[in-house]
Amino acid sequence: MSADWFRRRFLPRGPLPAPRPPRPRASPVPYRRPRFLRGSGSSSGTADASRRPDSRPVRSPVRGRSLPWNAGYAEIINAEKSEFNEDQAACGKLCIRRCEFGVEEDQEWLTLCSEEFLTGHYWALFDGHGGPAAAILAANTLHSCLRRQLEAVAEGMVATQPPMHLSGRCICPSDPQFVEEKGIRTEDLVIGALESAFQECDEVIGRELEASGQVGGCTALVAMSLKGNLYVANAGDSRAILVRRDEVRPLSSEFTPETERQRIQQLAFIYPELLAGEFTRLEFPRRLKGDDLGQKVLFRDHHMSGWSYKCVEKSDLKYPLIHGQGRQVTVLNMDQLEPQEEDVVVMATDGLWDVLSNEQVARLVRSFLPGNREDPHRFSELAKMLIRSTQGTDDSPIQDGQVSYDDVSVFVIPLHHQGQGHSSH
């Protein structure tokens, strides 16, 4: 039976019809700009207008709409690199519930009254790649992941020293010494919560994109104030810097497995067969015992430089893969910093940093703020001025010909007076 006979017998005469193109799957979330830009003229459901490079509008919140800590914000869409602005931003207040165990060990967690809440604030920037979907999902998801992770360690955060067991039960009399020898502080619980929130959010985005047939990813840059400290976490090439009268300090770095401990733990995560069923990749302050089963104890995994709590399972009793001292993480302590009136944190996506250096941004901040002290919206005006400095226009403060054709999003967060009355509960 020849192929010619098969074609004559079963296929219709004439050219074959062209295959139907696959139907595009619906995006998991609709395209929109940040909620705090409502009323500013930004587009919510369609591609942004005014796309000519010489007429890209710089947008910021309408006057009268205040952001946490009176922060400023501005953004500009790319010069026709893509149909949508792939940057996203979010900010708001965090209310973390403090929980404690009941009398019985197996009793559900109890939420205490509202005056026991810990409060903080956060600001976040997301730069999408391969479309805006991942950045939009992150902007609508990360804060919930962060609040959930912080609530899981809230009882440890309000302790003078994080307890080995979250319930306060002392299995080993030397537990406080083990925690102290590891150098575990309450700040490390917040760092661990941030890292775990990044991990959880990444998994949520992956599931949503896969279910909707979408592709892409995004960077994430988050600043969070809690209990008198400012924490900055970054995954990707966005950047945050602290600008003071006589100092410029980078506050972000690449969110990658950068220590030998994390490298080894990540290898064990990817290739669990290397553990041969004899080791656990998780790190604990001490070797766990049978009495620890079912207890919530301090731990950290490959994606964490901070610490969190987990319920001990039988597999956790295996010999630990990791020994020795972990890396200490420095946070910005507001009381020790003693912020002055014009000290600010500048957060921006890579569209700004591709054109301006840290020192150039610092010079622009120092030249702008002293002359605009009476303007209640000066931090948004500063954010807009920083973006205009990347556009190579005649009114640009920097006349060196460099132009950013990428999306640019900028937060300017003032620090003065913010250390007072912080996160009381």
Short mmCIF file of N, CA, C and O in Angstrom, two decimals, residues 54-181:
data_model
loop_
_atom_site.label_atom_id
_atom_site.label_comp_id
_atom_site.label_asym_id
_atom_site.label_seq_id
_atom_site.Cartn_x
_atom_site.Cartn_y
_atom_site.Cartn_z
N ASP A 54 9.09 60.56 22.60
CA ASP A 54 9.17 61.95 23.03
C ASP A 54 7.92 62.41 23.75
O ASP A 54 7.79 63.59 24.09
N SER A 55 6.95 61.53 23.98
CA SER A 55 5.72 61.97 24.63
C SER A 55 5.22 60.94 25.65
O SER A 55 4.03 60.78 25.82
N ARG A 56 6.13 60.23 26.28
CA ARG A 56 5.73 59.25 27.28
C ARG A 56 5.43 59.98 28.59
O ARG A 56 6.32 60.63 29.17
N PRO A 57 4.21 59.90 29.08
CA PRO A 57 3.87 60.65 30.29
C PRO A 57 4.45 60.00 31.55
O PRO A 57 4.49 58.77 31.66
N VAL A 58 4.91 60.83 32.46
CA VAL A 58 5.34 60.36 33.78
C VAL A 58 4.15 60.47 34.71
O VAL A 58 3.56 61.54 34.86
N ARG A 59 3.76 59.36 35.34
CA ARG A 59 2.55 59.33 36.17
C ARG A 59 2.91 59.12 37.62
O ARG A 59 3.87 58.41 37.95
N SER A 60 2.11 59.71 38.49
CA SER A 60 2.30 59.57 39.93
C SER A 60 0.92 59.70 40.59
O SER A 60 -0.05 60.11 39.93
N PRO A 61 0.79 59.33 41.87
CA PRO A 61 -0.51 59.44 42.53
C PRO A 61 -1.04 60.88 42.49
O PRO A 61 -0.27 61.84 42.53
N VAL A 62 -2.37 61.00 42.41
CA VAL A 62 -2.97 62.33 42.39
C VAL A 62 -2.67 63.03 43.71
O VAL A 62 -2.51 62.39 44.76
N ARG A 63 -2.56 64.34 43.66
CA ARG A 63 -2.30 65.10 44.89
C ARG A 63 -3.45 64.91 45.87
O ARG A 63 -4.61 64.97 45.49
N GLY A 64 -3.10 64.68 47.10
CA GLY A 64 -4.10 64.39 48.12
C GLY A 64 -4.18 62.92 48.47
O GLY A 64 -4.76 62.56 49.50
N ARG A 65 -3.61 62.05 47.64
CA ARG A 65 -3.58 60.62 47.95
C ARG A 65 -2.20 60.29 48.53
O ARG A 65 -1.20 60.36 47.83
N SER A 66 -2.17 59.96 49.80
CA SER A 66 -0.90 59.72 50.47
C SER A 66 -0.59 58.23 50.52
O SER A 66 -1.48 57.39 50.69
N LEU A 67 0.68 57.89 50.40
CA LEU A 67 1.18 56.54 50.52
C LEU A 67 1.81 56.38 51.90
O LEU A 67 2.05 57.36 52.60
N PRO A 68 2.07 55.15 52.34
CA PRO A 68 2.68 54.95 53.66
C PRO A 68 3.95 55.78 53.82
O PRO A 68 4.78 55.85 52.92
N TRP A 69 4.08 56.41 55.00
CA TRP A 69 5.22 57.26 55.35
C TRP A 69 5.32 58.48 54.42
O TRP A 69 6.37 59.08 54.29
N ASN A 70 4.22 58.82 53.76
CA ASN A 70 4.22 59.94 52.81
C ASN A 70 5.22 59.71 51.69
O ASN A 70 5.83 60.65 51.16
N ALA A 71 5.41 58.46 51.31
CA ALA A 71 6.37 58.11 50.26
C ALA A 71 5.91 58.68 48.92
O ALA A 71 4.72 58.92 48.69
N GLY A 72 6.86 58.90 48.03
CA GLY A 72 6.57 59.35 46.68
C GLY A 72 6.70 58.22 45.69
O GLY A 72 7.42 57.24 45.92
N TYR A 73 5.97 58.34 44.57
CA TYR A 73 6.02 57.31 43.54
C TYR A 73 5.83 57.96 42.18
O TYR A 73 5.08 58.94 42.04
N ALA A 74 6.51 57.40 41.18
CA ALA A 74 6.30 57.82 39.79
C ALA A 74 6.69 56.67 38.88
O ALA A 74 7.48 55.79 39.26
N GLU A 75 6.12 56.67 37.65
CA GLU A 75 6.43 55.62 36.69
C GLU A 75 6.29 56.16 35.28
O GLU A 75 5.62 57.17 35.03
N ILE A 76 6.95 55.47 34.34
CA ILE A 76 6.83 55.79 32.92
C ILE A 76 6.87 54.48 32.15
O ILE A 76 7.58 53.55 32.53
N ILE A 77 6.08 54.40 31.09
CA ILE A 77 6.04 53.18 30.29
C ILE A 77 7.19 53.17 29.29
O ILE A 77 7.75 54.22 28.96
N ASN A 78 7.55 51.98 28.83
CA ASN A 78 8.64 51.83 27.89
C ASN A 78 8.30 52.47 26.54
O ASN A 78 7.15 52.74 26.23
N ALA A 79 9.34 52.67 25.74
CA ALA A 79 9.18 53.30 24.42
C ALA A 79 8.90 52.23 23.37
O ALA A 79 9.75 51.91 22.53
N GLU A 80 7.70 51.64 23.45
CA GLU A 80 7.21 50.66 22.48
C GLU A 80 8.02 49.37 22.48
O GLU A 80 8.01 48.63 21.49
N LYS A 81 8.71 49.07 23.59
CA LYS A 81 9.38 47.77 23.69
C LYS A 81 8.35 46.66 23.80
O LYS A 81 8.55 45.56 23.29
N SER A 82 7.25 46.93 24.49
CA SER A 82 6.16 45.97 24.62
C SER A 82 4.86 46.75 24.68
O SER A 82 4.84 47.97 24.87
N GLU A 83 3.76 46.03 24.53
CA GLU A 83 2.45 46.68 24.47
C GLU A 83 2.06 47.29 25.81
O GLU A 83 1.41 48.34 25.86
N PHE A 84 2.46 46.64 26.90
CA PHE A 84 2.05 47.08 28.23
C PHE A 84 3.26 47.53 29.04
O PHE A 84 4.40 47.17 28.75
N ASN A 85 2.98 48.29 30.09
CA ASN A 85 3.98 48.57 31.11
C ASN A 85 4.15 47.30 31.94
O ASN A 85 3.22 46.86 32.61
N GLU A 86 5.33 46.70 31.89
CA GLU A 86 5.55 45.43 32.55
C GLU A 86 5.99 45.59 34.00
O GLU A 86 6.16 44.59 34.71
N ASP A 87 6.20 46.83 34.46
CA ASP A 87 6.47 47.08 35.88
C ASP A 87 5.15 47.09 36.65
O ASP A 87 4.11 47.47 36.11
N GLN A 88 5.21 46.70 37.91
CA GLN A 88 4.08 46.82 38.82
C GLN A 88 4.60 47.31 40.17
O GLN A 88 5.78 47.13 40.50
N ALA A 89 3.71 47.91 40.95
CA ALA A 89 4.09 48.42 42.26
C ALA A 89 2.97 48.16 43.25
O ALA A 89 1.80 48.03 42.87
N ALA A 90 3.33 48.06 44.51
CA ALA A 90 2.35 47.87 45.58
C ALA A 90 2.91 48.47 46.85
O ALA A 90 4.14 48.54 47.04
N CYS A 91 2.04 48.93 47.72
CA CYS A 91 2.46 49.42 49.03
C CYS A 91 1.24 49.38 49.95
O CYS A 91 0.09 49.34 49.48
N GLY A 92 1.48 49.39 51.24
CA GLY A 92 0.36 49.36 52.18
C GLY A 92 0.82 49.10 53.59
O GLY A 92 2.02 49.06 53.90
N LYS A 93 -0.16 48.91 54.45
CA LYS A 93 0.08 48.65 55.87
C LYS A 93 -0.03 47.16 56.14
O LYS A 93 -0.90 46.49 55.58
N LEU A 94 0.86 46.64 56.96
CA LEU A 94 0.83 45.24 57.36
C LEU A 94 0.32 45.12 58.79
O LEU A 94 0.85 45.78 59.69
N CYS A 95 -0.68 44.31 59.00
CA CYS A 95 -1.19 44.01 60.34
C CYS A 95 -0.94 42.53 60.60
O CYS A 95 -1.57 41.67 59.97
N ILE A 96 -0.01 42.24 61.50
CA ILE A 96 0.39 40.87 61.77
C ILE A 96 -0.24 40.41 63.08
O ILE A 96 -0.05 41.04 64.12
N ARG A 97 -1.02 39.34 63.00
CA ARG A 97 -1.67 38.80 64.19
C ARG A 97 -0.69 38.04 65.04
O ARG A 97 0.08 37.22 64.54
N ARG A 98 -0.70 38.32 66.32
CA ARG A 98 0.12 37.57 67.26
C ARG A 98 -0.70 36.41 67.78
O ARG A 98 -1.82 36.60 68.23
N CYS A 99 -0.15 35.21 67.70
CA CYS A 99 -0.88 34.01 68.11
C CYS A 99 -0.12 33.29 69.20
O CYS A 99 1.09 33.46 69.36
N GLU A 100 -0.82 32.46 69.95
CA GLU A 100 -0.17 31.65 70.97
C GLU A 100 -0.91 30.33 71.10
O GLU A 100 -2.08 30.21 70.72
N PHE A 101 -0.21 29.35 71.65
CA PHE A 101 -0.81 28.04 71.83
C PHE A 101 -1.79 28.06 73.00
O PHE A 101 -1.65 28.84 73.94
N GLY A 102 -2.77 27.17 72.92
CA GLY A 102 -3.67 26.97 74.04
C GLY A 102 -3.03 26.10 75.10
O GLY A 102 -1.85 25.74 75.02
N VAL A 103 -3.81 25.72 76.10
CA VAL A 103 -3.28 24.91 77.19
C VAL A 103 -2.86 23.53 76.69
O VAL A 103 -1.81 23.01 77.03
N GLU A 104 -3.70 22.94 75.85
CA GLU A 104 -3.38 21.63 75.30
C GLU A 104 -2.46 21.78 74.08
O GLU A 104 -2.60 22.70 73.30
N GLU A 105 -1.52 20.84 73.96
CA GLU A 105 -0.54 20.95 72.88
C GLU A 105 -1.19 20.88 71.50
O GLU A 105 -0.71 21.47 70.56
N ASP A 106 -2.28 20.12 71.38
CA ASP A 106 -2.89 19.96 70.07
C ASP A 106 -4.00 20.97 69.83
O ASP A 106 -4.75 20.86 68.88
N GLN A 107 -4.14 21.97 70.71
CA GLN A 107 -5.20 22.96 70.53
C GLN A 107 -4.85 23.90 69.40
O GLN A 107 -3.68 24.17 69.13
N GLU A 108 -5.86 24.39 68.71
CA GLU A 108 -5.62 25.31 67.60
C GLU A 108 -4.99 26.60 68.11
O GLU A 108 -5.12 26.97 69.27
N TRP A 109 -4.31 27.30 67.19
CA TRP A 109 -3.74 28.60 67.54
C TRP A 109 -4.86 29.58 67.89
O TRP A 109 -5.93 29.56 67.29
N LEU A 110 -4.59 30.43 68.84
CA LEU A 110 -5.57 31.44 69.25
C LEU A 110 -5.10 32.81 68.80
O LEU A 110 -3.93 33.17 68.97
N THR A 111 -6.00 33.59 68.21
CA THR A 111 -5.68 34.96 67.82
C THR A 111 -6.06 35.90 68.96
O THR A 111 -7.18 35.89 69.44
N LEU A 112 -5.09 36.70 69.38
CA LEU A 112 -5.34 37.61 70.48
C LEU A 112 -6.06 38.86 69.98
O LEU A 112 -6.27 39.05 68.80
N CYS A 113 -6.42 39.74 70.89
CA CYS A 113 -7.21 40.92 70.55
C CYS A 113 -6.39 41.86 69.67
O CYS A 113 -5.17 41.79 69.59
N SER A 114 -7.11 42.79 69.00
CA SER A 114 -6.50 43.60 67.95
C SER A 114 -5.37 44.47 68.47
O SER A 114 -4.43 44.76 67.74
N GLU A 115 -5.42 44.90 69.75
CA GLU A 115 -4.34 45.76 70.23
C GLU A 115 -3.03 45.01 70.39
O GLU A 115 -2.00 45.62 70.64
N GLU A 116 -3.05 43.68 70.24
CA GLU A 116 -1.83 42.90 70.30
C GLU A 116 -1.17 42.75 68.93
O GLU A 116 -0.15 42.10 68.80
N PHE A 117 -1.79 43.34 67.90
CA PHE A 117 -1.24 43.22 66.55
C PHE A 117 0.11 43.92 66.47
O PHE A 117 0.34 44.93 67.13
N LEU A 118 1.01 43.37 65.64
CA LEU A 118 2.20 44.10 65.20
C LEU A 118 1.84 44.78 63.89
O LEU A 118 1.17 44.20 63.04
N THR A 119 2.26 46.01 63.74
CA THR A 119 1.96 46.74 62.51
C THR A 119 3.25 47.17 61.83
O THR A 119 4.26 47.46 62.48
N GLY A 120 3.22 47.18 60.54
CA GLY A 120 4.35 47.63 59.75
C GLY A 120 3.86 48.14 58.41
O GLY A 120 2.65 48.23 58.17
N HIS A 121 4.78 48.48 57.53
CA HIS A 121 4.44 48.95 56.19
C HIS A 121 5.38 48.32 55.18
O HIS A 121 6.49 47.89 55.54
N TYR A 122 4.93 48.26 53.95
CA TYR A 122 5.78 47.69 52.91
C TYR A 122 5.60 48.46 51.61
O TYR A 122 4.56 49.07 51.35
N TRP A 123 6.65 48.43 50.80
CA TRP A 123 6.65 49.01 49.46
C TRP A 123 7.31 47.97 48.54
O TRP A 123 8.33 47.39 48.91
N ALA A 124 6.76 47.74 47.38
CA ALA A 124 7.29 46.68 46.52
C ALA A 124 7.23 47.09 45.06
O ALA A 124 6.28 47.74 44.61
N LEU A 125 8.27 46.70 44.31
CA LEU A 125 8.34 46.91 42.87
C LEU A 125 8.58 45.57 42.19
O LEU A 125 9.37 44.74 42.68
N PHE A 126 7.91 45.36 41.06
CA PHE A 126 8.03 44.12 40.30
C PHE A 126 8.25 44.46 38.83
O PHE A 126 7.50 45.26 38.27
N ASP A 127 9.24 43.87 38.22
CA ASP A 127 9.57 44.13 36.82
C ASP A 127 9.33 42.84 36.04
O ASP A 127 10.06 41.86 36.20
N GLY A 128 8.27 42.83 35.21
CA GLY A 128 7.90 41.63 34.49
C GLY A 128 8.80 41.36 33.30
O GLY A 128 9.35 42.28 32.69
N HIS A 129 8.94 40.07 32.98
CA HIS A 129 9.69 39.64 31.79
C HIS A 129 8.82 38.67 31.02
O HIS A 129 8.20 37.78 31.59
N GLY A 130 8.75 38.86 29.70
CA GLY A 130 7.90 38.01 28.88
C GLY A 130 6.43 38.33 29.06
O GLY A 130 5.58 37.46 28.90
N GLY A 131 6.11 39.59 29.37
CA GLY A 131 4.73 40.00 29.59
C GLY A 131 4.50 40.46 31.03
O GLY A 131 5.33 40.22 31.91
N PRO A 132 3.37 41.12 31.28
CA PRO A 132 3.11 41.68 32.60
C PRO A 132 2.46 40.73 33.59
O PRO A 132 2.29 41.07 34.76
N ALA A 133 2.08 39.51 33.16
CA ALA A 133 1.25 38.65 34.01
C ALA A 133 1.91 38.31 35.33
O ALA A 133 1.29 38.40 36.40
N ALA A 134 3.18 37.90 35.30
CA ALA A 134 3.85 37.50 36.53
C ALA A 134 3.97 38.67 37.50
O ALA A 134 3.78 38.51 38.72
N ALA A 135 4.28 39.86 36.99
CA ALA A 135 4.41 41.03 37.86
C ALA A 135 3.08 41.40 38.49
O ALA A 135 3.02 41.79 39.67
N ILE A 136 1.99 41.31 37.72
CA ILE A 136 0.68 41.61 38.28
C ILE A 136 0.32 40.60 39.36
O ILE A 136 -0.19 40.96 40.43
N LEU A 137 0.58 39.32 39.10
CA LEU A 137 0.32 38.29 40.11
C LEU A 137 1.13 38.54 41.37
O LEU A 137 0.61 38.44 42.49
N ALA A 138 2.40 38.89 41.22
CA ALA A 138 3.25 39.15 42.38
C ALA A 138 2.75 40.34 43.18
O ALA A 138 2.72 40.31 44.42
N ALA A 139 2.35 41.40 42.48
CA ALA A 139 1.87 42.60 43.17
C ALA A 139 0.60 42.33 43.96
O ALA A 139 0.33 42.99 44.96
N ASN A 140 -0.18 41.33 43.53
CA ASN A 140 -1.43 41.01 44.21
C ASN A 140 -1.30 39.84 45.16
O ASN A 140 -2.29 39.49 45.84
N THR A 141 -0.12 39.23 45.24
CA THR A 141 0.05 38.01 46.03
C THR A 141 1.08 38.14 47.14
O THR A 141 0.89 37.62 48.24
N LEU A 142 2.19 38.83 46.86
CA LEU A 142 3.33 38.79 47.79
C LEU A 142 2.98 39.30 49.18
O LEU A 142 3.42 38.73 50.18
N HIS A 143 2.17 40.37 49.27
CA HIS A 143 1.87 40.91 50.60
C HIS A 143 1.10 39.90 51.44
O HIS A 143 1.29 39.83 52.66
N SER A 144 0.22 39.10 50.80
CA SER A 144 -0.51 38.07 51.54
C SER A 144 0.43 36.97 52.01
O SER A 144 0.33 36.48 53.15
N CYS A 145 1.36 36.57 51.13
CA CYS A 145 2.36 35.58 51.53
C CYS A 145 3.21 36.10 52.68
O CYS A 145 3.51 35.36 53.63
N LEU A 146 3.59 37.37 52.61
CA LEU A 146 4.44 37.95 53.65
C LEU A 146 3.72 38.00 54.98
O LEU A 146 4.28 37.65 56.03
N ARG A 147 2.46 38.45 54.96
CA ARG A 147 1.71 38.50 56.21
C ARG A 147 1.54 37.11 56.81
O ARG A 147 1.70 36.92 58.02
N ARG A 148 1.28 36.12 55.97
CA ARG A 148 1.09 34.75 56.46
C ARG A 148 2.39 34.22 57.07
O ARG A 148 2.37 33.59 58.13
N GLN A 149 3.53 34.47 56.43
CA GLN A 149 4.80 33.99 56.95
C GLN A 149 5.18 34.71 58.25
O GLN A 149 5.75 34.09 59.16
N LEU A 150 4.88 35.99 58.35
CA LEU A 150 5.18 36.73 59.58
C LEU A 150 4.30 36.26 60.73
O LEU A 150 4.75 36.15 61.88
N GLU A 151 3.03 35.98 60.45
CA GLU A 151 2.14 35.50 61.50
C GLU A 151 2.58 34.13 62.02
O GLU A 151 2.37 33.81 63.19
N ALA A 152 3.23 33.34 61.15
CA ALA A 152 3.69 32.03 61.57
C ALA A 152 4.82 32.11 62.59
O ALA A 152 5.05 31.15 63.34
N VAL A 153 5.54 33.24 62.62
CA VAL A 153 6.66 33.39 63.56
C VAL A 153 6.44 34.55 64.52
O VAL A 153 7.36 34.96 65.22
N ALA A 154 5.21 35.08 64.57
CA ALA A 154 4.95 36.29 65.36
C ALA A 154 5.29 36.10 66.83
O ALA A 154 5.84 37.00 67.48
N GLU A 155 4.97 34.94 67.39
CA GLU A 155 5.26 34.71 68.80
C GLU A 155 6.75 34.73 69.08
O GLU A 155 7.20 35.20 70.12
N GLY A 156 7.55 34.23 68.12
CA GLY A 156 8.99 34.30 68.28
C GLY A 156 9.54 35.70 68.10
O GLY A 156 10.54 36.07 68.72
N MET A 157 8.87 36.53 67.28
CA MET A 157 9.35 37.89 67.04
C MET A 157 9.20 38.78 68.26
O MET A 157 9.98 39.71 68.45
N VAL A 158 8.20 38.53 69.10
CA VAL A 158 7.98 39.40 70.26
C VAL A 158 8.76 38.94 71.47
O VAL A 158 8.74 39.58 72.51
N ALA A 159 9.49 37.81 71.34
CA ALA A 159 10.33 37.33 72.44
C ALA A 159 11.67 38.06 72.42
O ALA A 159 12.12 38.55 71.38
N THR A 160 12.31 38.15 73.58
CA THR A 160 13.63 38.77 73.65
C THR A 160 14.62 38.00 72.79
O THR A 160 15.44 38.58 72.08
N GLN A 161 14.56 36.67 72.87
CA GLN A 161 15.36 35.80 72.02
C GLN A 161 14.43 34.74 71.44
O GLN A 161 13.60 34.18 72.17
N PRO A 162 14.51 34.45 70.13
CA PRO A 162 13.61 33.44 69.57
C PRO A 162 13.75 32.11 70.30
O PRO A 162 14.87 31.61 70.45
N PRO A 163 12.67 31.53 70.78
CA PRO A 163 12.76 30.25 71.47
C PRO A 163 13.01 29.11 70.47
O PRO A 163 12.60 29.19 69.32
N MET A 164 13.67 28.08 70.94
CA MET A 164 13.88 26.90 70.10
C MET A 164 12.55 26.31 69.68
O MET A 164 12.34 25.96 68.51
N HIS A 165 11.61 26.18 70.63
CA HIS A 165 10.27 25.69 70.35
C HIS A 165 9.30 26.85 70.41
O HIS A 165 9.29 27.60 71.40
N LEU A 166 8.48 26.98 69.38
CA LEU A 166 7.57 28.12 69.32
C LEU A 166 6.55 28.08 70.44
O LEU A 166 6.04 29.12 70.87
N SER A 167 6.23 26.89 70.95
CA SER A 167 5.27 26.77 72.05
C SER A 167 5.86 27.20 73.38
O SER A 167 5.13 27.34 74.36
N GLY A 168 7.18 27.40 73.43
CA GLY A 168 7.84 27.74 74.69
C GLY A 168 8.27 26.53 75.49
O GLY A 168 8.93 26.67 76.52
N ARG A 169 7.90 25.33 75.03
CA ARG A 169 8.27 24.12 75.74
C ARG A 169 9.78 23.89 75.65
O ARG A 169 10.37 24.05 74.59
N CYS A 170 10.40 23.52 76.76
CA CYS A 170 11.85 23.31 76.80
C CYS A 170 12.12 21.81 76.84
O CYS A 170 11.94 21.17 77.87
N ILE A 171 12.55 21.26 75.72
CA ILE A 171 12.88 19.84 75.65
C ILE A 171 14.29 19.61 76.17
O ILE A 171 14.56 18.64 76.86
N CYS A 172 15.19 20.49 75.80
CA CYS A 172 16.59 20.39 76.20
C CYS A 172 16.96 21.64 77.00
O CYS A 172 16.75 22.76 76.51
N PRO A 173 17.51 21.51 78.21
CA PRO A 173 17.85 22.69 79.02
C PRO A 173 18.82 23.64 78.33
O PRO A 173 18.86 24.83 78.65
N SER A 174 19.59 23.12 77.38
CA SER A 174 20.59 23.96 76.71
C SER A 174 20.05 24.62 75.45
O SER A 174 20.82 25.24 74.70
N ASP A 175 18.73 24.51 75.19
CA ASP A 175 18.16 25.10 73.98
C ASP A 175 18.48 26.58 73.82
O ASP A 175 18.90 27.02 72.74
N PRO A 176 18.30 27.42 74.87
CA PRO A 176 18.65 28.85 74.69
C PRO A 176 20.10 29.05 74.30
O PRO A 176 20.42 29.95 73.52
N GLN A 177 21.00 28.20 74.82
CA GLN A 177 22.41 28.33 74.48
C GLN A 177 22.66 27.96 73.02
O GLN A 177 23.44 28.63 72.33
N PHE A 178 21.98 26.92 72.52
CA PHE A 178 22.13 26.55 71.11
C PHE A 178 21.66 27.69 70.21
O PHE A 178 22.30 28.00 69.19
N VAL A 179 20.54 28.31 70.55
CA VAL A 179 20.02 29.43 69.75
C VAL A 179 21.01 30.60 69.78
O VAL A 179 21.28 31.24 68.76
N GLU A 180 21.57 30.87 70.97
CA GLU A 180 22.51 31.98 71.11
C GLU A 180 23.80 31.71 70.33
O GLU A 180 24.35 32.61 69.68
N GLU A 181 24.28 30.47 70.36
CA GLU A 181 25.51 30.13 69.65
C GLU A 181 25.34 30.27 68.14
O GLU A 181 26.29 30.60 67.43
#
